[in-house]
CSV table of C-alpha atoms in Angstrom, one decimal:
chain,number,residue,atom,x,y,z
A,1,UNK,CA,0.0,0.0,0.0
A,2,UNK,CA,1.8,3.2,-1.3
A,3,UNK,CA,1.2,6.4,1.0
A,4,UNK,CA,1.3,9.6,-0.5
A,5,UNK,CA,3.7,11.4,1.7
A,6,UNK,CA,2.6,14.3,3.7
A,7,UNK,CA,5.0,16.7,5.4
A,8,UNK,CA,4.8,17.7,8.7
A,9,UNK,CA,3.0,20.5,10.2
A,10,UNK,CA,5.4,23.6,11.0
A,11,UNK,CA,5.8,23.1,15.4
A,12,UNK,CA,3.7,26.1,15.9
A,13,UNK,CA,0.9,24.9,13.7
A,14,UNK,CA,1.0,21.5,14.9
A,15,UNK,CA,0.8,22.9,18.7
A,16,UNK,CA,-2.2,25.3,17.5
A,17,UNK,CA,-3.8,21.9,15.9
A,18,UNK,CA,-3.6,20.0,19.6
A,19,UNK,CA,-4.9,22.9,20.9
A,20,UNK,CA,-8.3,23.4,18.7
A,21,UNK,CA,-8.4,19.1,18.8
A,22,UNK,CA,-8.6,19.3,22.5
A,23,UNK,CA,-5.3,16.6,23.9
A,24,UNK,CA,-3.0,19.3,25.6
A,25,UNK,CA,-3.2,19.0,29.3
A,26,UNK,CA,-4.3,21.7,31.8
A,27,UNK,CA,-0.6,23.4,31.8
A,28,UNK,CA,-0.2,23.4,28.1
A,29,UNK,CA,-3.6,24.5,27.1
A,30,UNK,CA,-3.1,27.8,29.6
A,31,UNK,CA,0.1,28.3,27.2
A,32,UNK,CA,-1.9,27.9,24.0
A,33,UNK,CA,-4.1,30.3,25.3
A,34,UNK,CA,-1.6,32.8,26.3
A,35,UNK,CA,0.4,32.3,23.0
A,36,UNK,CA,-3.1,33.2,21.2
A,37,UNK,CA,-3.4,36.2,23.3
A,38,UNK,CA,0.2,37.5,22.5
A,39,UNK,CA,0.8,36.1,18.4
A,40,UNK,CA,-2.3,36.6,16.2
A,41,UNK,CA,-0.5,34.6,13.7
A,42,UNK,CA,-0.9,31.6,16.1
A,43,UNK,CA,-4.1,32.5,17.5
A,44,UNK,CA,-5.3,32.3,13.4
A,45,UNK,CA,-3.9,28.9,13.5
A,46,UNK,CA,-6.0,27.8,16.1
A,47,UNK,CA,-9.3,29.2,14.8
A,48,UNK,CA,-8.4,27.3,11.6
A,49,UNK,CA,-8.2,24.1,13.1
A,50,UNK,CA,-11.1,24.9,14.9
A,51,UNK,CA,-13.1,25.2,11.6
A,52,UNK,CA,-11.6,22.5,10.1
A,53,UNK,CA,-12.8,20.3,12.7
A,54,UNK,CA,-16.5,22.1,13.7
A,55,UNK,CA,-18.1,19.7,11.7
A,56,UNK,CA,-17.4,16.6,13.4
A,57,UNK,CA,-19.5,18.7,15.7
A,58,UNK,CA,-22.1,18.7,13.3
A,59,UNK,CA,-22.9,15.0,13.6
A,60,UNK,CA,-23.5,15.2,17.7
A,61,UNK,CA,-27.4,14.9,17.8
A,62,UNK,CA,-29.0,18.0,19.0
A,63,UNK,CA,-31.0,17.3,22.4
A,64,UNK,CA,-33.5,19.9,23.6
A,65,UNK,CA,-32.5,21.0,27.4
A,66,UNK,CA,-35.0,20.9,30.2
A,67,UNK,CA,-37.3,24.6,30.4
A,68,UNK,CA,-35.4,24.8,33.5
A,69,UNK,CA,-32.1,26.0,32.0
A,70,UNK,CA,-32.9,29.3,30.2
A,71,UNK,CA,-34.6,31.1,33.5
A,72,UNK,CA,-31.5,30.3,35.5
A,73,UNK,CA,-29.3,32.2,32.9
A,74,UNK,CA,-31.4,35.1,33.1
A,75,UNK,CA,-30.9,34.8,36.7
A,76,UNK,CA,-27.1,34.9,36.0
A,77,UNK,CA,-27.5,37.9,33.6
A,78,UNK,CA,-28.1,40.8,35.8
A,79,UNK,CA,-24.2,40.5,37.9
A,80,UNK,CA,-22.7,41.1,34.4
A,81,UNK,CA,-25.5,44.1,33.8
A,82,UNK,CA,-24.2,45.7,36.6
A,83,UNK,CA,-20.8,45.4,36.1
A,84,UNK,CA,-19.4,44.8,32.8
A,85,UNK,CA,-19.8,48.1,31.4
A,86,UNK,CA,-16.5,49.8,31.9
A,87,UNK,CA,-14.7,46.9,31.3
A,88,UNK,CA,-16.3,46.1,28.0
A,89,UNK,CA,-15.1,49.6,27.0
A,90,UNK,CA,-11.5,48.7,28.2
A,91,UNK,CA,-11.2,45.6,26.7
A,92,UNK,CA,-11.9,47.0,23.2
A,93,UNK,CA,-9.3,49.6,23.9
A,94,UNK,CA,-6.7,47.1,24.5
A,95,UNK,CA,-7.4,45.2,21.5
A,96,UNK,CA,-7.7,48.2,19.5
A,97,UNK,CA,-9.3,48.0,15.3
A,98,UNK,CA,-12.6,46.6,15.0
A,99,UNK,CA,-13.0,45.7,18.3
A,100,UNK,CA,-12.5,49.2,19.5
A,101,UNK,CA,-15.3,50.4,17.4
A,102,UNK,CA,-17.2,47.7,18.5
A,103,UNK,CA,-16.8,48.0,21.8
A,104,UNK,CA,-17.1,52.1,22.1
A,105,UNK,CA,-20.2,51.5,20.2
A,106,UNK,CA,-21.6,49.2,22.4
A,107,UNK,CA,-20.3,51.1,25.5
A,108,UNK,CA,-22.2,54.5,24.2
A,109,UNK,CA,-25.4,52.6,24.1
A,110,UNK,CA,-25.4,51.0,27.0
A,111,UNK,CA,-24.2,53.8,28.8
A,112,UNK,CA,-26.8,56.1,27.3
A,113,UNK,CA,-29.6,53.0,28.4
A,114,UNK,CA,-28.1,52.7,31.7
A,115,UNK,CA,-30.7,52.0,34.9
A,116,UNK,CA,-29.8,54.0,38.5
A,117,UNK,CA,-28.1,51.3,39.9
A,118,UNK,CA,-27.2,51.1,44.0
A,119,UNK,CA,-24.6,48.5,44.7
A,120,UNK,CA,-23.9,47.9,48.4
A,121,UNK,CA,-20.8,47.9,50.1
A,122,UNK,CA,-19.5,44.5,50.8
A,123,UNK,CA,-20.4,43.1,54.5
A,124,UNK,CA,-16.7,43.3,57.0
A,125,UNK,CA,-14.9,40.2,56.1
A,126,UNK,CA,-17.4,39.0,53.0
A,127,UNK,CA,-14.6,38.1,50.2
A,128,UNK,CA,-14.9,38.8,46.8
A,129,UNK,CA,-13.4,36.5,44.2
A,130,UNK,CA,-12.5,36.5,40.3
A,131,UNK,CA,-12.0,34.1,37.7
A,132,UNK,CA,-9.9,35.0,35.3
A,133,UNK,CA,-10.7,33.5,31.7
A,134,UNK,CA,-9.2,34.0,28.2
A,135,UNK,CA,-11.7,34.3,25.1
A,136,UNK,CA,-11.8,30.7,24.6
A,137,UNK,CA,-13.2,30.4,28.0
A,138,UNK,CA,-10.6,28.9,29.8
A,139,UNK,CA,-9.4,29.6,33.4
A,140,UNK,CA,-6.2,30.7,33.8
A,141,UNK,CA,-5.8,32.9,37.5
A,142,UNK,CA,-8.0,33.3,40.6
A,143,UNK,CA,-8.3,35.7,42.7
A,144,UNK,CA,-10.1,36.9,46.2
A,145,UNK,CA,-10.2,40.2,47.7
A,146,UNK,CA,-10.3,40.8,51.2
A,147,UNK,CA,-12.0,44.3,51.8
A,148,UNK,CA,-10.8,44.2,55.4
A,149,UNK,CA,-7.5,43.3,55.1
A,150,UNK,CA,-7.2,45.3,51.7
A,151,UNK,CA,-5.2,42.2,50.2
A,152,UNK,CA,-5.8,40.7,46.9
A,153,UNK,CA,-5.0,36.6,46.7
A,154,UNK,CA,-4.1,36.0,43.5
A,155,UNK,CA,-3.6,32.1,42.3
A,156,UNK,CA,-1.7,31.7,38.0
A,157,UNK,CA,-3.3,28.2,37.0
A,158,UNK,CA,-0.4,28.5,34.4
A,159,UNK,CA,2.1,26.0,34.1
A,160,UNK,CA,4.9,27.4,36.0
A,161,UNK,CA,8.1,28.2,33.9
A,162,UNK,CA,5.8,29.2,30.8
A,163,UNK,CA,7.2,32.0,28.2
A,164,UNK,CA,10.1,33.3,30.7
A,165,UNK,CA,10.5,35.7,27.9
A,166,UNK,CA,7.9,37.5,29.4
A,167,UNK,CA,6.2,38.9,32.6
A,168,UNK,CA,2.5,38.5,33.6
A,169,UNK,CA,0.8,42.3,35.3
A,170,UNK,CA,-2.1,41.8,37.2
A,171,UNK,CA,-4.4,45.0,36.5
A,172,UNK,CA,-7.9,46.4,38.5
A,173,UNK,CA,-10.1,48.0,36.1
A,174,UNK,CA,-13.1,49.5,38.5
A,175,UNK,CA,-16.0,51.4,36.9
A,176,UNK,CA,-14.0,54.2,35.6
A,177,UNK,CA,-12.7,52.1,33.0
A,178,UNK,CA,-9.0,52.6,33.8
A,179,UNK,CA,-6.7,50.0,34.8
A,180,UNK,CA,-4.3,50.2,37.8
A,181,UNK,CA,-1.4,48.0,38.1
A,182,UNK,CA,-1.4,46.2,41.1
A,183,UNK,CA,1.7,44.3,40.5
A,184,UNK,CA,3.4,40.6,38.7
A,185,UNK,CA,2.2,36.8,39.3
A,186,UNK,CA,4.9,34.5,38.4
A,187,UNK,CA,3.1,31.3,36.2
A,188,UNK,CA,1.9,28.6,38.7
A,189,UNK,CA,2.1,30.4,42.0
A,190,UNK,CA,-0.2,32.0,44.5
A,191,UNK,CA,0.9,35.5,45.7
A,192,UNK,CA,-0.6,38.0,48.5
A,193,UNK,CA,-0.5,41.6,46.8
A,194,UNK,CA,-1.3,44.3,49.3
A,195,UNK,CA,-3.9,46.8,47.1
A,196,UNK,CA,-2.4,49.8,46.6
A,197,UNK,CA,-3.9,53.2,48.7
A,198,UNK,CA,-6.4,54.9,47.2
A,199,UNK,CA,-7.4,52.0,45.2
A,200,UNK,CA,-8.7,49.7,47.8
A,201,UNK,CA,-12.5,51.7,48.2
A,202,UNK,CA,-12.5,50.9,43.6
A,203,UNK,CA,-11.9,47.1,44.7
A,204,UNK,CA,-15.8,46.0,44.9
A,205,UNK,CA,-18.3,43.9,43.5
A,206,UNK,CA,-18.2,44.2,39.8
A,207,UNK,CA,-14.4,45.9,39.4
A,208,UNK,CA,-12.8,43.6,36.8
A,209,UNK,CA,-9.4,42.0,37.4
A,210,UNK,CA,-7.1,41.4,34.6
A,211,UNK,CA,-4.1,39.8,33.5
A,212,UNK,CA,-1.4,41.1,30.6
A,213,UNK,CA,1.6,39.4,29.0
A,214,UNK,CA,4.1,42.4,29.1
A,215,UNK,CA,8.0,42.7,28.7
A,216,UNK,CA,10.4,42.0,31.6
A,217,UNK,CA,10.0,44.9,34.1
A,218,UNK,CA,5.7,45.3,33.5
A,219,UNK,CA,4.4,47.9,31.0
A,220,UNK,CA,6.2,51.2,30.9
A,221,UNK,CA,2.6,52.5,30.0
A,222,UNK,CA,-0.1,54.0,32.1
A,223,UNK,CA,-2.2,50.9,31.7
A,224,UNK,CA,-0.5,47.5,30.1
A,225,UNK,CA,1.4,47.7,27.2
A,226,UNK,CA,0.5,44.0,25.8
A,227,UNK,CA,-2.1,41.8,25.1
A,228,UNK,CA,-4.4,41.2,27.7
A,229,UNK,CA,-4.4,37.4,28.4
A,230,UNK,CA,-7.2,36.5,31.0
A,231,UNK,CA,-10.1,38.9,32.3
A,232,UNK,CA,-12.9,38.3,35.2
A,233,UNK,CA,-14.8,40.1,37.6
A,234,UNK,CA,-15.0,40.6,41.3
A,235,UNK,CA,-18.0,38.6,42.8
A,236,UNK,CA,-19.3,37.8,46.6
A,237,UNK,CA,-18.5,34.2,46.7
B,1,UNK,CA,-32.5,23.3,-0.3
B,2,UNK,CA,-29.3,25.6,-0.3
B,3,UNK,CA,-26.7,24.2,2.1
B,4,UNK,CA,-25.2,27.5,2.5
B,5,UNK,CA,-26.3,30.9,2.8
B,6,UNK,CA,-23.3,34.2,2.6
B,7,UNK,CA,-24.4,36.0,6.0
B,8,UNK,CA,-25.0,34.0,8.9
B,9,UNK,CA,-27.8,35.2,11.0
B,10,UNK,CA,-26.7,34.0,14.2
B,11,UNK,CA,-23.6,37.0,13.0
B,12,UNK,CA,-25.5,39.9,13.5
B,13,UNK,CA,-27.0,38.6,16.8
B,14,UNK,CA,-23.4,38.6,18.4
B,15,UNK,CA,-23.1,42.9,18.5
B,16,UNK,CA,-26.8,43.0,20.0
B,17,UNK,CA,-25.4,40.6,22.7
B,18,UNK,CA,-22.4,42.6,23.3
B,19,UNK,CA,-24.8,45.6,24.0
B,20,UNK,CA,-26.8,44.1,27.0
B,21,UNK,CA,-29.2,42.6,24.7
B,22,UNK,CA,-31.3,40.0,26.6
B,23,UNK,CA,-33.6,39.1,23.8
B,24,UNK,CA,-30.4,38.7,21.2
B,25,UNK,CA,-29.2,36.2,23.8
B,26,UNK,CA,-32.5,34.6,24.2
B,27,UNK,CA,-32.9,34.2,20.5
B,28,UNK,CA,-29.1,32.8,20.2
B,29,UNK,CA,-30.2,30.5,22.7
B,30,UNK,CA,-33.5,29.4,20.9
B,31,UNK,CA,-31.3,28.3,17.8
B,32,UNK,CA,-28.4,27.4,19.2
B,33,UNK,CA,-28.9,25.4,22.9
B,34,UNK,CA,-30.3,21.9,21.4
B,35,UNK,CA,-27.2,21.9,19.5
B,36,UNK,CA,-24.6,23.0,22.7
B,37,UNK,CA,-26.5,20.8,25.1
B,38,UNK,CA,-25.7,18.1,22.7
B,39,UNK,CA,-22.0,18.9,22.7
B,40,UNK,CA,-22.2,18.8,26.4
B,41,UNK,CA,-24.5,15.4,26.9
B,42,UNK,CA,-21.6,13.6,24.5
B,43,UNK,CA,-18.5,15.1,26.5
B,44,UNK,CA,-20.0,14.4,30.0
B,45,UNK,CA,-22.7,11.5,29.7
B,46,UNK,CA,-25.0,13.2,32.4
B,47,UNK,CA,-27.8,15.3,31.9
B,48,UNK,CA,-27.7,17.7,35.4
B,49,UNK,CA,-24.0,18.3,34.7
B,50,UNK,CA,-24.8,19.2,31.1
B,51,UNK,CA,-27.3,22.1,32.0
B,52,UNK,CA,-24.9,23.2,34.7
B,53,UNK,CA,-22.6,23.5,32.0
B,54,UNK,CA,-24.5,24.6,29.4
B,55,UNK,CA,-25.8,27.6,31.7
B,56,UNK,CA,-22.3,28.6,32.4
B,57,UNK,CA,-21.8,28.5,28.6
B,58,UNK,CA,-24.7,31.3,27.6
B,59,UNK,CA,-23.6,33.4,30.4
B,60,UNK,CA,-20.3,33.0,29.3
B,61,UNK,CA,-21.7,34.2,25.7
B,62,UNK,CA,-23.0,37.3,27.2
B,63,UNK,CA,-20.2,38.2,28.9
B,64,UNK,CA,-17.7,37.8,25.8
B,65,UNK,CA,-19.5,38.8,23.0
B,66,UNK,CA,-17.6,41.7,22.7
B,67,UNK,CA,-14.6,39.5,22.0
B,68,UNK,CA,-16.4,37.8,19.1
B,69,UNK,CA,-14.6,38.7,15.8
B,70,UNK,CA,-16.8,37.8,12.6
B,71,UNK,CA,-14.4,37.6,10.1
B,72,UNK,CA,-12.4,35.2,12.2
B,73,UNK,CA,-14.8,32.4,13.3
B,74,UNK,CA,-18.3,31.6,12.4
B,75,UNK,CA,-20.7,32.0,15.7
B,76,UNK,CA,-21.4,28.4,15.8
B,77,UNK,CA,-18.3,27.5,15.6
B,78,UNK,CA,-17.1,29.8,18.7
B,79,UNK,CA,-19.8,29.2,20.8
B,80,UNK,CA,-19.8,25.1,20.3
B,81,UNK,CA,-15.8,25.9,21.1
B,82,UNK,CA,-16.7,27.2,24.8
B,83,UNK,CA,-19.3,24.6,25.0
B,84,UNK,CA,-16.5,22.1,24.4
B,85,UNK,CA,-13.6,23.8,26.3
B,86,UNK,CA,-16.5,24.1,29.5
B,87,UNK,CA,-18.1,20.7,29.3
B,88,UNK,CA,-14.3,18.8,29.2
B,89,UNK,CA,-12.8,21.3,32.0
B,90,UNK,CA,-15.9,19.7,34.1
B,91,UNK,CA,-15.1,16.1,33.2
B,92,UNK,CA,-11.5,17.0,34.0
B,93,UNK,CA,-12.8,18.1,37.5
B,94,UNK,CA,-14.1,14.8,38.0
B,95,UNK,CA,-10.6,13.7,38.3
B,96,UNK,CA,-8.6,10.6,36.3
B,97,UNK,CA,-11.3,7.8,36.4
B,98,UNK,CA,-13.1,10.4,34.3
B,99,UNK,CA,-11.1,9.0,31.5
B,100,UNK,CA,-11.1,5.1,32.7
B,101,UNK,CA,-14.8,5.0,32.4
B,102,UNK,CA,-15.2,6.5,29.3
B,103,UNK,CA,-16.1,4.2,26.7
B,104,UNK,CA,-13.5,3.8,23.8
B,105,UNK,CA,-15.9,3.1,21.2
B,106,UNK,CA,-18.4,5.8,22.3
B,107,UNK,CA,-17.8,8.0,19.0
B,108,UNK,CA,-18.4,5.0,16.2
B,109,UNK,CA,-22.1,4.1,17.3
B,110,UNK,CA,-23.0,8.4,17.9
B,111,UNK,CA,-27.5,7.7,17.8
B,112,UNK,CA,-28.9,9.1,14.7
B,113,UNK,CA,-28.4,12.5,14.0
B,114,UNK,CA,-31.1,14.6,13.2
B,115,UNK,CA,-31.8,15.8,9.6
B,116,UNK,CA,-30.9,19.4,10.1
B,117,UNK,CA,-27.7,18.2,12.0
B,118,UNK,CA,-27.0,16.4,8.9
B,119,UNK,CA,-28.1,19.4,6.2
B,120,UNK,CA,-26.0,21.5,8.3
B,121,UNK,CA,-22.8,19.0,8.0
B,122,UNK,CA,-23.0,18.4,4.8
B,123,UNK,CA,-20.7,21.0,2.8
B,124,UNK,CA,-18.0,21.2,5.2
B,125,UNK,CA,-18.9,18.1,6.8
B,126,UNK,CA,-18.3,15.7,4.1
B,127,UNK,CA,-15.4,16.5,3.1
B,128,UNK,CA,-14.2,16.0,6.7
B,129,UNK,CA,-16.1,13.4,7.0
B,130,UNK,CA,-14.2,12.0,3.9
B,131,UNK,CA,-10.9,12.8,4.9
B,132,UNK,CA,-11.3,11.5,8.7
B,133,UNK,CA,-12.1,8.3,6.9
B,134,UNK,CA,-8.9,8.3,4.3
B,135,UNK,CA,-6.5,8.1,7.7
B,136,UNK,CA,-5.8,4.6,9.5
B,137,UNK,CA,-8.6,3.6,11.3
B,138,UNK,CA,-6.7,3.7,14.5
B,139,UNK,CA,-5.5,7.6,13.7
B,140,UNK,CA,-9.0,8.4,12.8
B,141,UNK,CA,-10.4,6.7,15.8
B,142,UNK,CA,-7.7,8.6,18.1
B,143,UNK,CA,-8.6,12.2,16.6
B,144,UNK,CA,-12.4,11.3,17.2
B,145,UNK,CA,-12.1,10.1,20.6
B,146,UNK,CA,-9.9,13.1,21.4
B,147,UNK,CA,-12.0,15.8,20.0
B,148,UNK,CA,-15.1,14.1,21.6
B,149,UNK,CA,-14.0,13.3,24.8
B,150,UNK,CA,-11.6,15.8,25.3
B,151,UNK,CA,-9.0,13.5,26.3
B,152,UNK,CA,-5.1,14.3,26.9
B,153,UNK,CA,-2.3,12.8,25.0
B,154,UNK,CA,-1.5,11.1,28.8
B,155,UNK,CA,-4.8,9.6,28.5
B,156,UNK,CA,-4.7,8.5,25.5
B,157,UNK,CA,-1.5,6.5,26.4
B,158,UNK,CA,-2.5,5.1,29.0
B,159,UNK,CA,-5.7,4.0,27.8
B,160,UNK,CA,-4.3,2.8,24.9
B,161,UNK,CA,-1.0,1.4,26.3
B,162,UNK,CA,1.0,2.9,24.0
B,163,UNK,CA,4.2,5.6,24.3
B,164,UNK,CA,2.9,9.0,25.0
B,165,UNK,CA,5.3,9.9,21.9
B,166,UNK,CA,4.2,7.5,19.8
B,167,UNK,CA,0.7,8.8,20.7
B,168,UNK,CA,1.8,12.5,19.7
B,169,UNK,CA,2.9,11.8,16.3
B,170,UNK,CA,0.0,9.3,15.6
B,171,UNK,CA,-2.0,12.3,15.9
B,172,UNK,CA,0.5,14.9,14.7
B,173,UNK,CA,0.6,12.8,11.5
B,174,UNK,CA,-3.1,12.6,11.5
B,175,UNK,CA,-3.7,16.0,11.7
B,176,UNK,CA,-1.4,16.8,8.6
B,177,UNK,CA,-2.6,14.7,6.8
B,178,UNK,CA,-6.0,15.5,7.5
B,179,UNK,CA,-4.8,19.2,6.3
B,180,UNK,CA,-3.5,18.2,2.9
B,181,UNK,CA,-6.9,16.0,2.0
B,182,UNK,CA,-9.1,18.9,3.0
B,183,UNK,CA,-7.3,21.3,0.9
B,184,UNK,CA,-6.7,18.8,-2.0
């Protein structure tokens, strides 16, 4: 039986091929998402393979889900209401072209339609915490915020030694829009990071926390210089 | 019956979403949930776990929309891809007998799938279809499994007691190969 012979995929394409097939383990597939985040060249390589092999998805029979399911995401929906605004505004800044316009666009309407809205101070002691996801959805730092002790626990889910080339800035982004460095996470550890004066009473409910991949010594910028790798929200637990 | 139409309609759904749109959700969700809840049921086997998953999934869609680029993905394909991601970072949870109680041939007798599933499959679908098929069976049936089950190269060596390098270029090879047959 004669094979044609196929050449090999290019590493980075091959890596971007595990990725989209789903066989890197938890370590690898938090630097897959980081690498999308940081080379859109890669991150084109994974949305490729990703449409090349949807369709297999076609063939999973469609089941309806109970009646149950769609009032409990509505339940979900009004948290992000209340607190998704400014970031949504950020996060199009950061990644800048269309998703600038996009976002601006979306932030002028929904400022112009937003409702009076009373959040309450957190309860003494009541932690907040954030998952941190990329845009594929995956997990990649916690955190929790101590309003009393004004520290931030901050946990990297990423494989520990991952791109040494570069640094990872943790960021608060509270309604204003405007992100404040709050300091580095090494990959795979858990750090305590005292939050800096004046920024403590913008840590509530709703602020976002976010993560991005910047040079060795942070971004020289007023706000981070790179991509923006992981983004969540602060909740009551 | 065209297969295909030039603007997808979930597309203009996506910057409604982005905008606090409950109703653009809800009608994403009308279309689209039989679909993701199927992507979950076949990843985790249990039908509780699947809604908790598939909730996470929508609310995960309202949150990101903004992040949705159209020229880059088609909706489908980027929402099934956080159903997929979700639904196997909740079997992972269930810890490494998730994997030994999986059924290996789980993805060869799939139930019948419905005639829209099949409509919607068959541009794209075929050919894939096709070229899965051209590989070794035991390459094709690796790729399935792992796309389906969301299993780890580790896994896959264990479970099928083989080198995890071996395993890695099985697929590797695969995957290429699966590249120059769709573009042929």
């Amino acid at each position: 039986m004669s094979e044609p012979l196929t050449p090999d995929l290019p590493e980075d394409e091959a890596f971007a091929a595990e990725h989209a097939l789903g066989v890197l383990n938890a370590g690898e597939r938090a630097a897959a998402e980081l690498r999308m985040a940081r080379e859109p060249a890669f991150a084109a390589h994974v949305e490729a393979w990703r449409e090349r092999l949807a369709p297999m998805l076609a063939t999973i029979l469609a089941v309806e889900p109970s009646t149950r399911v769609w009032p409990r995401i509505e339940r979900g929906l009004p948290v992000n209401d209340n607190s998704e605004r400014g970031v949504r505004f950020w996060r199009g800044w950061a990644m800048g072209g269309m998703g600038l316009a996009a976002a601006s666009m979306a932030a002028v309407v929904v400022l112009a339609t937003r409702p009076p809205e009373i959040i309450a101070p957190p309860t003494p002691g009541q932690l907040l915490n954030a998952r941190l996801d990329t845009s594929g959805g995956q997990h990649l730092f916690v955190a929790a915020y101590d309003p009393v002790r004004q520290k931030l626990i901050v946990t990297s889910l990423v494989a520990p030694g991952t791109d040494p080339v570069h640094v990872h800035e943790l960021w608060l982004i509270p309604a204003d829009g405007k992100p404040r460095s709050l300091g580095q996470i090494e990959p795979g550890t858990s750090k305590t990071l005292p939050m800096p004066q004046g920024l403590s009473a913008m840590a509530k409910e709703g602020a976002a926390i976010a993560v991005s991949v910047e040079p060795q010594g942070g971004s020289q910028q007023d706000g981070p210089s790179g991509p923006v790798a992981a983004i969540g929200q602060l909740a009551k637990i | 019956m065209p297969a295909t139409s030039a603007i997808d309609p979930l597309t203009e759904l996506m910057p409604r979403i982005a905008a606090g749109d409950r109703a653009a959700l809800r009608q994403l969700y009308q279309a689209t949930s039989a679909k993701l809840f199927g992507v979950c049921l076949r990843i985790l086997s249990n039908r509780d776990e699947s809604e908790d998953v598939l909730q996470e999934v929508y609310i995960t869609i309202w949150r990101r929309a903004d992040r949705f680029e159209a020229g880059r993905a088609s909706v489908m394909t980027w929402i099934s891809t956080i159903a997929r991601n979700r639904a196997i970072d909740r079997l992972r949870a269930r810890g490494p007998l998730a994997y030994a109680e999986q059924v290996e041939e789980l993805e060869i007798d799939d139930g019948q799938p419905r005639a829209d599933a099949l409509l919607e499959a068959a541009q794209d679908g075929e050919a894939l279809g096709r070229c899965l098929s051209e590989l070794d069976e035991r390459t094709e049936k690796v790729i399935r499994t792992a796309f389906f089950e969301g299993v780890t190269y580790e896994a896959l060596a264990t479970r099928m007691d083989a080198p995890l390098g071996t395993v890695k270029s099985w697929i590797r090879r695969g995957l290429a190969k699966l590249k120059g047959c769709l573009e042929s």
